[in-house]
PDB file of C-alpha atoms in Angstrom:
ATOM      1  CA  MET A  32     -17.340  39.857 -64.775  1.00  0.00           C
ATOM      2  CA  GLN A  33     -20.164  40.838 -67.216  1.00  0.00           C
ATOM      3  CA  GLN A  34     -20.186  43.730 -68.803  1.00  0.00           C
ATOM      4  CA  ASN A  35     -23.499  45.653 -68.070  1.00  0.00           C
ATOM      5  CA  TYR A  36     -22.524  49.403 -68.300  1.00  0.00           C
ATOM      6  CA  PRO A  37     -25.739  51.571 -68.421  1.00  0.00           C
ATOM      7  CA  GLN A  38     -27.181  53.945 -71.033  1.00  0.00           C
ATOM      8  CA  LYS A  39     -25.409  57.015 -71.187  1.00  0.00           C
ATOM      9  CA  SER A  40     -27.224  60.075 -70.281  1.00  0.00           C
ATOM     10  CA  GLY A  41     -24.919  62.851 -71.869  1.00  0.00           C
ATOM     11  CA  ILE A  42     -22.156  65.198 -71.132  1.00  0.00           C
ATOM     12  CA  ASP A  43     -24.490  67.718 -70.970  1.00  0.00           C
ATOM     13  CA  VAL A  44     -26.050  65.921 -67.392  1.00  0.00           C
ATOM     14  CA  ILE A  45     -22.740  64.935 -66.112  1.00  0.00           C
ATOM     15  CA  LEU A  46     -21.579  68.939 -66.388  1.00  0.00           C
ATOM     16  CA  ARG A  47     -25.444  69.898 -65.211  1.00  0.00           C
ATOM     17  CA  ASN A  48     -25.098  68.270 -62.173  1.00  0.00           C
ATOM     18  CA  ALA A  49     -21.458  68.772 -61.260  1.00  0.00           C
ATOM     19  CA  PHE A  50     -22.407  72.134 -61.181  1.00  0.00           C
ATOM     20  CA  GLN A  51     -25.297  71.726 -59.300  1.00  0.00           C
ATOM     21  CA  TYR A  52     -23.162  69.714 -56.848  1.00  0.00           C
ATOM     22  CA  TRP A  53     -20.836  72.757 -56.576  1.00  0.00           C
ATOM     23  CA  SER A  54     -22.860  75.365 -56.524  1.00  0.00           C
ATOM     24  CA  LYS A  55     -25.151  73.851 -53.521  1.00  0.00           C
ATOM     25  CA  THR A  56     -21.703  73.208 -51.319  1.00  0.00           C
ATOM     26  CA  LEU A  57     -20.122  76.708 -51.525  1.00  0.00           C
ATOM     27  CA  LEU A  58     -19.546  76.945 -47.808  1.00  0.00           C
ATOM     28  CA  TYR A  59     -17.555  73.940 -47.575  1.00  0.00           C
ATOM     29  CA  GLN A  60     -15.768  74.516 -51.114  1.00  0.00           C
ATOM     30  CA  VAL A  61     -14.108  77.804 -49.241  1.00  0.00           C
ATOM     31  CA  LEU A  62     -13.904  75.604 -45.717  1.00  0.00           C
ATOM     32  CA  PHE A  63     -12.119  72.734 -47.961  1.00  0.00           C
ATOM     33  CA  SER A  64      -9.645  75.350 -49.663  1.00  0.00           C
ATOM     34  CA  LEU A  65      -8.647  77.252 -46.102  1.00  0.00           C
ATOM     35  CA  VAL A  66      -7.958  74.085 -44.558  1.00  0.00           C
ATOM     36  CA  TYR A  67      -5.574  72.917 -48.001  1.00  0.00           C
ATOM     37  CA  PHE A  68      -3.654  75.876 -48.514  1.00  0.00           C
ATOM     38  CA  ALA A  69      -3.319  76.548 -44.797  1.00  0.00           C
ATOM     39  CA  PHE A  70      -1.953  73.575 -43.870  1.00  0.00           C
ATOM     40  CA  VAL A  71       0.433  73.327 -46.577  1.00  0.00           C
ATOM     41  CA  ALA A  72       1.538  76.455 -46.196  1.00  0.00           C
ATOM     42  CA  SER A  73       2.123  76.104 -42.553  1.00  0.00           C
ATOM     43  CA  VAL A  74       4.210  73.164 -43.325  1.00  0.00           C
ATOM     44  CA  ALA A  75       6.052  74.932 -46.066  1.00  0.00           C
ATOM     45  CA  TYR A  76       6.806  77.832 -44.076  1.00  0.00           C
ATOM     46  CA  PHE A  77       8.298  75.911 -41.126  1.00  0.00           C
ATOM     47  CA  PHE A  78      10.734  73.719 -43.006  1.00  0.00           C
ATOM     48  CA  SER A  79      11.279  76.782 -44.921  1.00  0.00           C
ATOM     49  CA  VAL A  80      12.300  78.933 -41.668  1.00  0.00           C
ATOM     50  CA  LYS A  81      13.789  75.584 -40.491  1.00  0.00           C
ATOM     51  CA  TYR A  82      16.361  75.425 -43.644  1.00  0.00           C
ATOM     52  CA  GLY A  83      16.302  78.790 -44.998  1.00  0.00           C
ATOM     53  CA  ILE A  84      15.056  77.855 -48.347  1.00  0.00           C
ATOM     54  CA  PHE A  85      13.023  80.696 -48.843  1.00  0.00           C
ATOM     55  CA  ASP A  86      15.620  83.200 -47.862  1.00  0.00           C
ATOM     56  CA  GLN A  87      18.505  81.189 -50.109  1.00  0.00           C
ATOM     57  CA  ILE A  88      15.528  81.218 -52.956  1.00  0.00           C
ATOM     58  CA  LEU A  89      15.136  85.280 -52.503  1.00  0.00           C
ATOM     59  CA  GLY A  90      18.780  85.965 -52.056  1.00  0.00           C
ATOM     60  CA  ALA A  91      19.362  84.463 -55.725  1.00  0.00           C
ATOM     61  CA  VAL A  92      16.623  86.727 -57.187  1.00  0.00           C
ATOM     62  CA  VAL A  93      18.181  89.711 -55.518  1.00  0.00           C
ATOM     63  CA  GLU A  94      21.516  88.744 -56.858  1.00  0.00           C
ATOM     64  CA  TYR A  95      20.354  88.091 -60.303  1.00  0.00           C
ATOM     65  CA  ASN A  96      18.531  91.937 -60.304  1.00  0.00           C
ATOM     66  CA  LYS A  97      21.444  93.743 -59.040  1.00  0.00           C
ATOM     67  CA  SER A  98      24.085  92.059 -60.275  1.00  0.00           C
ATOM     68  CA  GLY A  99      23.559  91.919 -64.095  1.00  0.00           C
ATOM     69  CA  GLN A 100      23.664  88.157 -63.853  1.00  0.00           C
ATOM     70  CA  THR A 101      22.564  86.234 -66.880  1.00  0.00           C
ATOM     71  CA  TYR A 102      19.604  84.476 -66.644  1.00  0.00           C
ATOM     72  CA  ALA A 103      21.531  80.806 -67.391  1.00  0.00           C
ATOM     73  CA  GLU A 104      23.644  81.786 -64.380  1.00  0.00           C
ATOM     74  CA  TYR A 105      20.348  82.585 -62.133  1.00  0.00           C
ATOM     75  CA  GLN A 106      19.708  78.754 -62.921  1.00  0.00           C
ATOM     76  CA  GLN A 107      22.582  77.796 -61.982  1.00  0.00           C
ATOM     77  CA  ASN A 108      22.206  79.269 -58.521  1.00  0.00           C
ATOM     78  CA  VAL A 109      18.575  78.034 -58.154  1.00  0.00           C
ATOM     79  CA  ALA A 110      19.537  74.382 -59.399  1.00  0.00           C
ATOM     80  CA  LYS A 111      22.643  74.271 -56.513  1.00  0.00           C
ATOM     81  CA  ILE A 112      19.807  75.431 -53.429  1.00  0.00           C
ATOM     82  CA  VAL A 113      17.221  72.554 -55.170  1.00  0.00           C
ATOM     83  CA  ALA A 114      20.190  70.443 -54.969  1.00  0.00           C
ATOM     84  CA  THR A 115      20.798  70.813 -51.388  1.00  0.00           C
ATOM     85  CA  GLU A 116      19.636  68.253 -48.737  1.00  0.00           C
ATOM     86  CA  GLU A 117      17.841  70.715 -46.656  1.00  0.00           C
ATOM     87  CA  PHE A 118      15.447  71.317 -49.666  1.00  0.00           C
ATOM     88  CA  SER A 119      14.914  67.620 -50.261  1.00  0.00           C
ATOM     89  CA  THR A 120      14.121  67.256 -46.983  1.00  0.00           C
ATOM     90  CA  PHE A 121      11.356  70.771 -47.762  1.00  0.00           C
ATOM     91  CA  TYR A 122      10.392  69.245 -50.614  1.00  0.00           C
ATOM     92  CA  PHE A 123       9.231  65.720 -49.149  1.00  0.00           C
ATOM     93  CA  ALA A 124       7.898  67.631 -46.422  1.00  0.00           C
ATOM     94  CA  VAL A 125       5.298  69.711 -48.553  1.00  0.00           C
ATOM     95  CA  MET A 126       4.901  66.434 -50.181  1.00  0.00           C
ATOM     96  CA  ALA A 127       3.866  64.810 -47.240  1.00  0.00           C
ATOM     97  CA  ALA A 128       1.251  67.080 -46.243  1.00  0.00           C
ATOM     98  CA  VAL A 129       0.131  67.394 -49.897  1.00  0.00           C
ATOM     99  CA  CYS A 130      -0.533  63.040 -49.236  1.00  0.00           C
ATOM    100  CA  PHE A 131      -1.913  63.805 -46.049  1.00  0.00           C
ATOM    101  CA  LEU A 132      -4.646  66.008 -47.162  1.00  0.00           C
ATOM    102  CA  PHE A 133      -5.828  63.686 -49.896  1.00  0.00           C
ATOM    103  CA  PRO A 134      -8.476  62.135 -47.741  1.00  0.00           C
ATOM    104  CA  LEU A 135      -9.830  65.721 -47.418  1.00  0.00           C
ATOM    105  CA  ASN A 136     -11.567  65.187 -50.575  1.00  0.00           C
ATOM    106  CA  MET A 137     -13.142  62.308 -49.613  1.00  0.00           C
ATOM    107  CA  GLY A 138     -15.559  64.081 -47.554  1.00  0.00           C
ATOM    108  CA  PHE A 139     -17.089  65.877 -50.430  1.00  0.00           C
ATOM    109  CA  TYR A 140     -18.420  62.240 -51.644  1.00  0.00           C
ATOM    110  CA  GLU A 141     -20.102  61.854 -48.284  1.00  0.00           C
ATOM    111  CA  ILE A 142     -21.778  65.232 -48.902  1.00  0.00           C
ATOM    112  CA  TYR A 143     -22.419  64.804 -52.275  1.00  0.00           C
ATOM    113  CA  ARG A 144     -24.183  61.634 -51.313  1.00  0.00           C
ATOM    114  CA  LYS A 145     -25.767  62.876 -48.344  1.00  0.00           C
ATOM    115  CA  LEU A 146     -27.426  65.376 -50.980  1.00  0.00           C
ATOM    116  CA  ASP A 147     -28.823  62.878 -53.299  1.00  0.00           C
ATOM    117  CA  SER A 148     -30.325  61.053 -50.286  1.00  0.00           C
ATOM    118  CA  LYS A 149     -31.303  64.430 -48.843  1.00  0.00           C
ATOM    119  CA  GLU A 150     -29.703  63.821 -45.738  1.00  0.00           C
ATOM    120  CA  THR A 151     -28.438  66.612 -42.803  1.00  0.00           C
ATOM    121  CA  ILE A 152     -24.929  67.808 -43.850  1.00  0.00           C
ATOM    122  CA  MET A 153     -22.422  68.543 -41.057  1.00  0.00           C
ATOM    123  CA  VAL A 154     -18.832  70.282 -41.139  1.00  0.00           C
ATOM    124  CA  GLY A 155     -17.893  66.943 -39.909  1.00  0.00           C
ATOM    125  CA  ASP A 156     -18.587  64.785 -42.996  1.00  0.00           C
ATOM    126  CA  LEU A 157     -15.825  67.099 -45.050  1.00  0.00           C
ATOM    127  CA  PHE A 158     -13.540  64.967 -42.834  1.00  0.00           C
ATOM    128  CA  ALA A 159     -14.942  61.264 -43.582  1.00  0.00           C
ATOM    129  CA  GLY A 160     -11.763  60.064 -45.410  1.00  0.00           C
ATOM    130  CA  TYR A 161     -10.273  60.222 -42.134  1.00  0.00           C
ATOM    131  CA  ARG A 162     -12.437  57.743 -40.658  1.00  0.00           C
ATOM    132  CA  GLY A 163     -11.102  54.476 -39.545  1.00  0.00           C
ATOM    133  CA  ILE A 164      -9.127  52.068 -41.144  1.00  0.00           C
ATOM    134  CA  ASN A 165      -9.584  53.341 -44.846  1.00  0.00           C
ATOM    135  CA  PHE A 166      -7.928  56.393 -43.986  1.00  0.00           C
ATOM    136  CA  PHE A 167      -4.860  54.225 -44.869  1.00  0.00           C
ATOM    137  CA  ARG A 168      -6.148  52.484 -48.215  1.00  0.00           C
ATOM    138  CA  PHE A 169      -6.543  56.265 -49.147  1.00  0.00           C
ATOM    139  CA  ILE A 170      -3.001  57.909 -48.177  1.00  0.00           C
ATOM    140  CA  SER A 171      -1.657  54.857 -49.898  1.00  0.00           C
ATOM    141  CA  TYR A 172      -3.402  54.875 -52.778  1.00  0.00           C
ATOM    142  CA  PHE A 173      -2.378  58.603 -53.136  1.00  0.00           C
ATOM    143  CA  VAL A 174       1.485  58.299 -52.548  1.00  0.00           C
ATOM    144  CA  PHE A 175       1.322  55.736 -55.369  1.00  0.00           C
ATOM    145  CA  TRP A 176      -0.462  57.754 -57.567  1.00  0.00           C
ATOM    146  CA  LEU A 177       1.802  60.885 -56.874  1.00  0.00           C
ATOM    147  CA  PHE A 178       5.002  58.987 -57.001  1.00  0.00           C
ATOM    148  CA  LEU A 179       4.085  57.327 -60.278  1.00  0.00           C
ATOM    149  CA  TYR A 180       2.591  61.326 -61.621  1.00  0.00           C
ATOM    150  CA  LEU A 181       5.886  62.759 -60.771  1.00  0.00           C
ATOM    151  CA  PHE A 182       8.126  59.945 -61.924  1.00  0.00           C
ATOM    152  CA  THR A 183       7.083  60.601 -65.248  1.00  0.00           C
ATOM    153  CA  ALA A 184       6.123  64.031 -65.321  1.00  0.00           C
ATOM    154  CA  ARG A 185       9.101  64.721 -67.896  1.00  0.00           C
ATOM    155  CA  THR A 186       7.014  62.813 -70.584  1.00  0.00           C
ATOM    156  CA  LEU A 187       3.869  64.815 -70.360  1.00  0.00           C
ATOM    157  CA  ILE A 188       2.124  62.533 -72.260  1.00  0.00           C
ATOM    158  CA  ILE A 189       1.874  59.761 -69.579  1.00  0.00           C
ATOM    159  CA  PRO A 190       0.636  61.675 -66.633  1.00  0.00           C
ATOM    160  CA  ILE A 191      -2.076  62.605 -68.872  1.00  0.00           C
ATOM    161  CA  PHE A 192      -2.802  59.118 -69.397  1.00  0.00           C
ATOM    162  CA  TRP A 193      -2.244  58.396 -65.943  1.00  0.00           C
ATOM    163  CA  VAL A 194      -4.951  61.248 -64.984  1.00  0.00           C
ATOM    164  CA  PHE A 195      -7.669  59.726 -67.338  1.00  0.00           C
ATOM    165  CA  THR A 196      -6.972  56.303 -66.117  1.00  0.00           C
ATOM    166  CA  THR A 197      -7.283  57.112 -62.703  1.00  0.00           C
ATOM    167  CA  ILE A 198     -10.245  59.801 -62.736  1.00  0.00           C
ATOM    168  CA  LEU A 199     -12.764  57.517 -60.595  1.00  0.00           C
ATOM    169  CA  VAL A 200     -10.411  55.663 -58.340  1.00  0.00           C
ATOM    170  CA  ALA A 201     -10.999  57.680 -55.628  1.00  0.00           C
ATOM    171  CA  PRO A 202     -14.703  57.259 -55.436  1.00  0.00           C
ATOM    172  CA  ILE A 203     -14.844  53.604 -56.045  1.00  0.00           C
ATOM    173  CA  LEU A 204     -12.461  53.335 -53.459  1.00  0.00           C
ATOM    174  CA  TYR A 205     -14.715  55.265 -51.280  1.00  0.00           C
ATOM    175  CA  PHE A 206     -17.588  53.492 -52.304  1.00  0.00           C
ATOM    176  CA  SER A 207     -16.297  50.533 -52.325  1.00  0.00           C
ATOM    177  CA  LYS A 208     -13.764  47.330 -50.510  1.00  0.00           C
ATOM    178  CA  PHE A 209     -11.788  47.213 -53.641  1.00  0.00           C
ATOM    179  CA  THR A 210      -7.771  47.724 -53.303  1.00  0.00           C
ATOM    180  CA  PHE A 211      -6.511  50.443 -55.394  1.00  0.00           C
ATOM    181  CA  LEU A 212      -4.910  48.157 -58.024  1.00  0.00           C
ATOM    182  CA  ASN A 213      -8.627  46.498 -58.645  1.00  0.00           C
ATOM    183  CA  ALA A 214     -10.452  49.930 -58.981  1.00  0.00           C
ATOM    184  CA  VAL A 215      -7.339  50.922 -61.365  1.00  0.00           C
ATOM    185  CA  ILE A 216      -8.257  48.206 -63.416  1.00  0.00           C
ATOM    186  CA  LEU A 217     -11.740  48.590 -63.738  1.00  0.00           C
ATOM    187  CA  ASN A 218     -11.241  52.619 -64.123  1.00  0.00           C
ATOM    188  CA  PHE A 219      -8.998  51.551 -67.443  1.00  0.00           C
ATOM    189  CA  LYS A 220     -11.926  49.735 -68.739  1.00  0.00           C
ATOM    190  CA  LEU A 221     -14.351  52.140 -68.191  1.00  0.00           C
ATOM    191  CA  LEU A 222     -12.327  54.379 -69.754  1.00  0.00           C
ATOM    192  CA  LYS A 223     -12.381  52.803 -72.711  1.00  0.00           C
ATOM    193  CA  VAL A 224     -16.272  52.707 -72.717  1.00  0.00           C
ATOM    194  CA  TYR A 225     -16.376  56.580 -71.206  1.00  0.00           C
ATOM    195  CA  PHE A 226     -13.350  57.842 -73.102  1.00  0.00           C
ATOM    196  CA  LEU A 227     -15.443  61.049 -74.554  1.00  0.00           C
ATOM    197  CA  GLU A 228     -17.166  61.635 -71.137  1.00  0.00           C
ATOM    198  CA  ILE A 229     -14.225  61.079 -69.004  1.00  0.00           C
ATOM    199  CA  PHE A 230     -12.199  63.390 -71.468  1.00  0.00           C
ATOM    200  CA  VAL A 231     -14.817  66.442 -71.278  1.00  0.00           C
ATOM    201  CA  CYS A 232     -15.361  66.482 -67.570  1.00  0.00           C
ATOM    202  CA  VAL A 233     -11.243  66.452 -67.322  1.00  0.00           C
ATOM    203  CA  ILE A 234     -10.884  69.301 -69.625  1.00  0.00           C
ATOM    204  CA  VAL A 235     -13.990  71.366 -67.898  1.00  0.00           C
ATOM    205  CA  ALA A 236     -12.665  70.368 -64.196  1.00  0.00           C
ATOM    206  CA  PHE A 237      -9.074  71.623 -64.940  1.00  0.00           C
ATOM    207  CA  VAL A 238     -10.366  74.759 -66.730  1.00  0.00           C
ATOM    208  CA  PHE A 239     -12.835  75.691 -64.160  1.00  0.00           C
ATOM    209  CA  LYS A 240     -10.617  74.965 -61.467  1.00  0.00           C
ATOM    210  CA  PHE A 241      -7.100  76.680 -62.487  1.00  0.00           C
ATOM    211  CA  ALA A 242      -9.264  79.789 -63.693  1.00  0.00           C
ATOM    212  CA  GLY A 243     -10.882  80.965 -60.697  1.00  0.00           C
ATOM    213  CA  LEU A 244      -6.826  80.674 -59.016  1.00  0.00           C
ATOM    214  CA  MET A 245      -5.831  82.673 -62.167  1.00  0.00           C
ATOM    215  CA  LEU A 246      -8.468  85.070 -62.746  1.00  0.00           C
ATOM    216  CA  PHE A 247     -10.353  85.613 -59.357  1.00  0.00           C
ATOM    217  CA  LEU A 248      -7.509  84.489 -56.609  1.00  0.00           C
ATOM    218  CA  VAL A 249      -9.764  84.826 -53.961  1.00  0.00           C
ATOM    219  CA  GLY A 250     -12.464  83.262 -55.829  1.00  0.00           C
ATOM    220  CA  GLY A 251      -9.808  80.598 -56.257  1.00  0.00           C
ATOM    221  CA  LEU A 252     -11.075  79.171 -52.887  1.00  0.00           C
ATOM    222  CA  LEU A 253     -14.470  78.365 -54.345  1.00  0.00           C
ATOM    223  CA  THR A 254     -13.166  76.749 -57.470  1.00  0.00           C
ATOM    224  CA  PHE A 255      -9.966  74.616 -56.107  1.00  0.00           C
ATOM    225  CA  PRO A 256     -12.292  71.976 -55.022  1.00  0.00           C
ATOM    226  CA  PHE A 257     -14.503  71.869 -58.078  1.00  0.00           C
ATOM    227  CA  TRP A 258     -12.549  68.735 -59.506  1.00  0.00           C
ATOM    228  CA  ASN A 259     -14.599  66.603 -56.666  1.00  0.00           C
ATOM    229  CA  ALA A 260     -17.852  67.693 -57.884  1.00  0.00           C
ATOM    230  CA  MET A 261     -17.422  66.718 -61.483  1.00  0.00           C
ATOM    231  CA  ILE A 262     -15.511  63.387 -60.491  1.00  0.00           C
ATOM    232  CA  TYR A 263     -18.772  62.467 -58.243  1.00  0.00           C
ATOM    233  CA  SER A 264     -21.092  63.409 -60.787  1.00  0.00           C
ATOM    234  CA  LEU A 265     -19.229  61.673 -63.685  1.00  0.00           C
ATOM    235  CA  PHE A 266     -19.099  58.300 -61.190  1.00  0.00           C
ATOM    236  CA  LYS A 267     -22.986  59.019 -60.164  1.00  0.00           C
ATOM    237  CA  GLU A 268     -23.584  58.683 -63.827  1.00  0.00           C
ATOM    238  CA  ILE A 269     -21.434  55.399 -64.452  1.00  0.00           C
ATOM    239  CA  PHE A 270     -22.491  53.485 -62.064  1.00  0.00           C
ATOM    240  CA  LYS A 271     -26.381  54.315 -61.718  1.00  0.00           C
ATOM    241  CA  THR A 272     -27.510  51.133 -62.818  1.00  0.00           C
ATOM    242  CA  PRO A 273     -27.816  48.143 -59.777  1.00  0.00           C
ATOM    243  CA  GLU A 274     -25.962  45.921 -61.998  1.00  0.00           C
ATOM    244  CA  MET A 275     -22.934  48.751 -61.685  1.00  0.00           C
ATOM    245  CA  GLN A 276     -23.657  49.345 -58.372  1.00  0.00           C
ATOM    246  CA  SER A 277     -24.020  45.760 -57.022  1.00  0.00           C
ATOM    247  CA  LEU A 278     -19.873  45.391 -58.981  1.00  0.00           C
ATOM    248  CA  LEU A 279     -18.605  47.803 -56.275  1.00  0.00           C
ATOM    249  CA  ALA A 280     -19.795  45.434 -53.574  1.00  0.00           C
ATOM    250  CA  GLU A 281     -17.781  42.629 -55.878  1.00  0.00           C
ATOM    251  CA  ASP A 282     -14.283  41.102 -55.346  1.00  0.00           C
ATOM    252  CA  PHE A 283     -13.152  42.333 -58.873  1.00  0.00           C
ATOM    253  CA  LEU A 284     -10.322  39.763 -59.567  1.00  0.00           C
ATOM    254  CA  ASP A 285     -12.966  36.740 -58.260  1.00  0.00           C
ATOM    255  CA  SER A 286     -15.188  38.110 -60.601  1.00  0.00           C
ATOM    256  CA  GLU A 287     -12.899  38.281 -63.964  1.00  0.00           C
ATOM    257  CA  LYS A 288     -12.139  34.913 -63.321  1.00  0.00           C
ATOM    258  CA  SER A 289     -15.807  33.478 -63.166  1.00  0.00           C
TER     259      SER A 289
END
């Protein structure tokens, strides 16, 4: 594949565009957060009641406060709860809910695309990731992504590297026919060229996303999906030339062989 990368416009342009996409779609940011948290909370509540998970953990907390247990003893009690088959079922159910919601992020790429082309945006666009067979592509990718992320979580460095290596995979999957493996390979190649831009965008998106949740609580409904605006802005900057746009329509592995 010929390495024709676009001339860089600057980090300030990427950040400014990201905040513009976000500010112009605040209603959809709130709708996304409400759907996301309501669905995950409902699944968590159902399986918690079914297996008494929250009651067990609350009981361990109450016992710790009243009986003068040491913190180590409290941790042992919680560890016993976590080691049960019921908690494992609860945990996997919540993770399954998170995986099912991943295509919801694709809706923002459709919304931002329509903003660029000045098309009419509809509420149904937020659920564009659930249309057709591509839904299974998005789900299978995220299951793979989440498994590797959680499997390496204790190493700290590998999960961070994994985030950088896959930051553009979601829009690549949405706007092309790439397999997720090919998209990861392409993302890694782009990371070497746009490392500074990607690094700054990830940091800003992370801080802004979780600052709303930690400092403003309800305001977190607005900042939680900001990550998608940053990714799309970065994606648009990198793939702004006809050469890079045409790449999305190519078979990546075949183009590498040529």
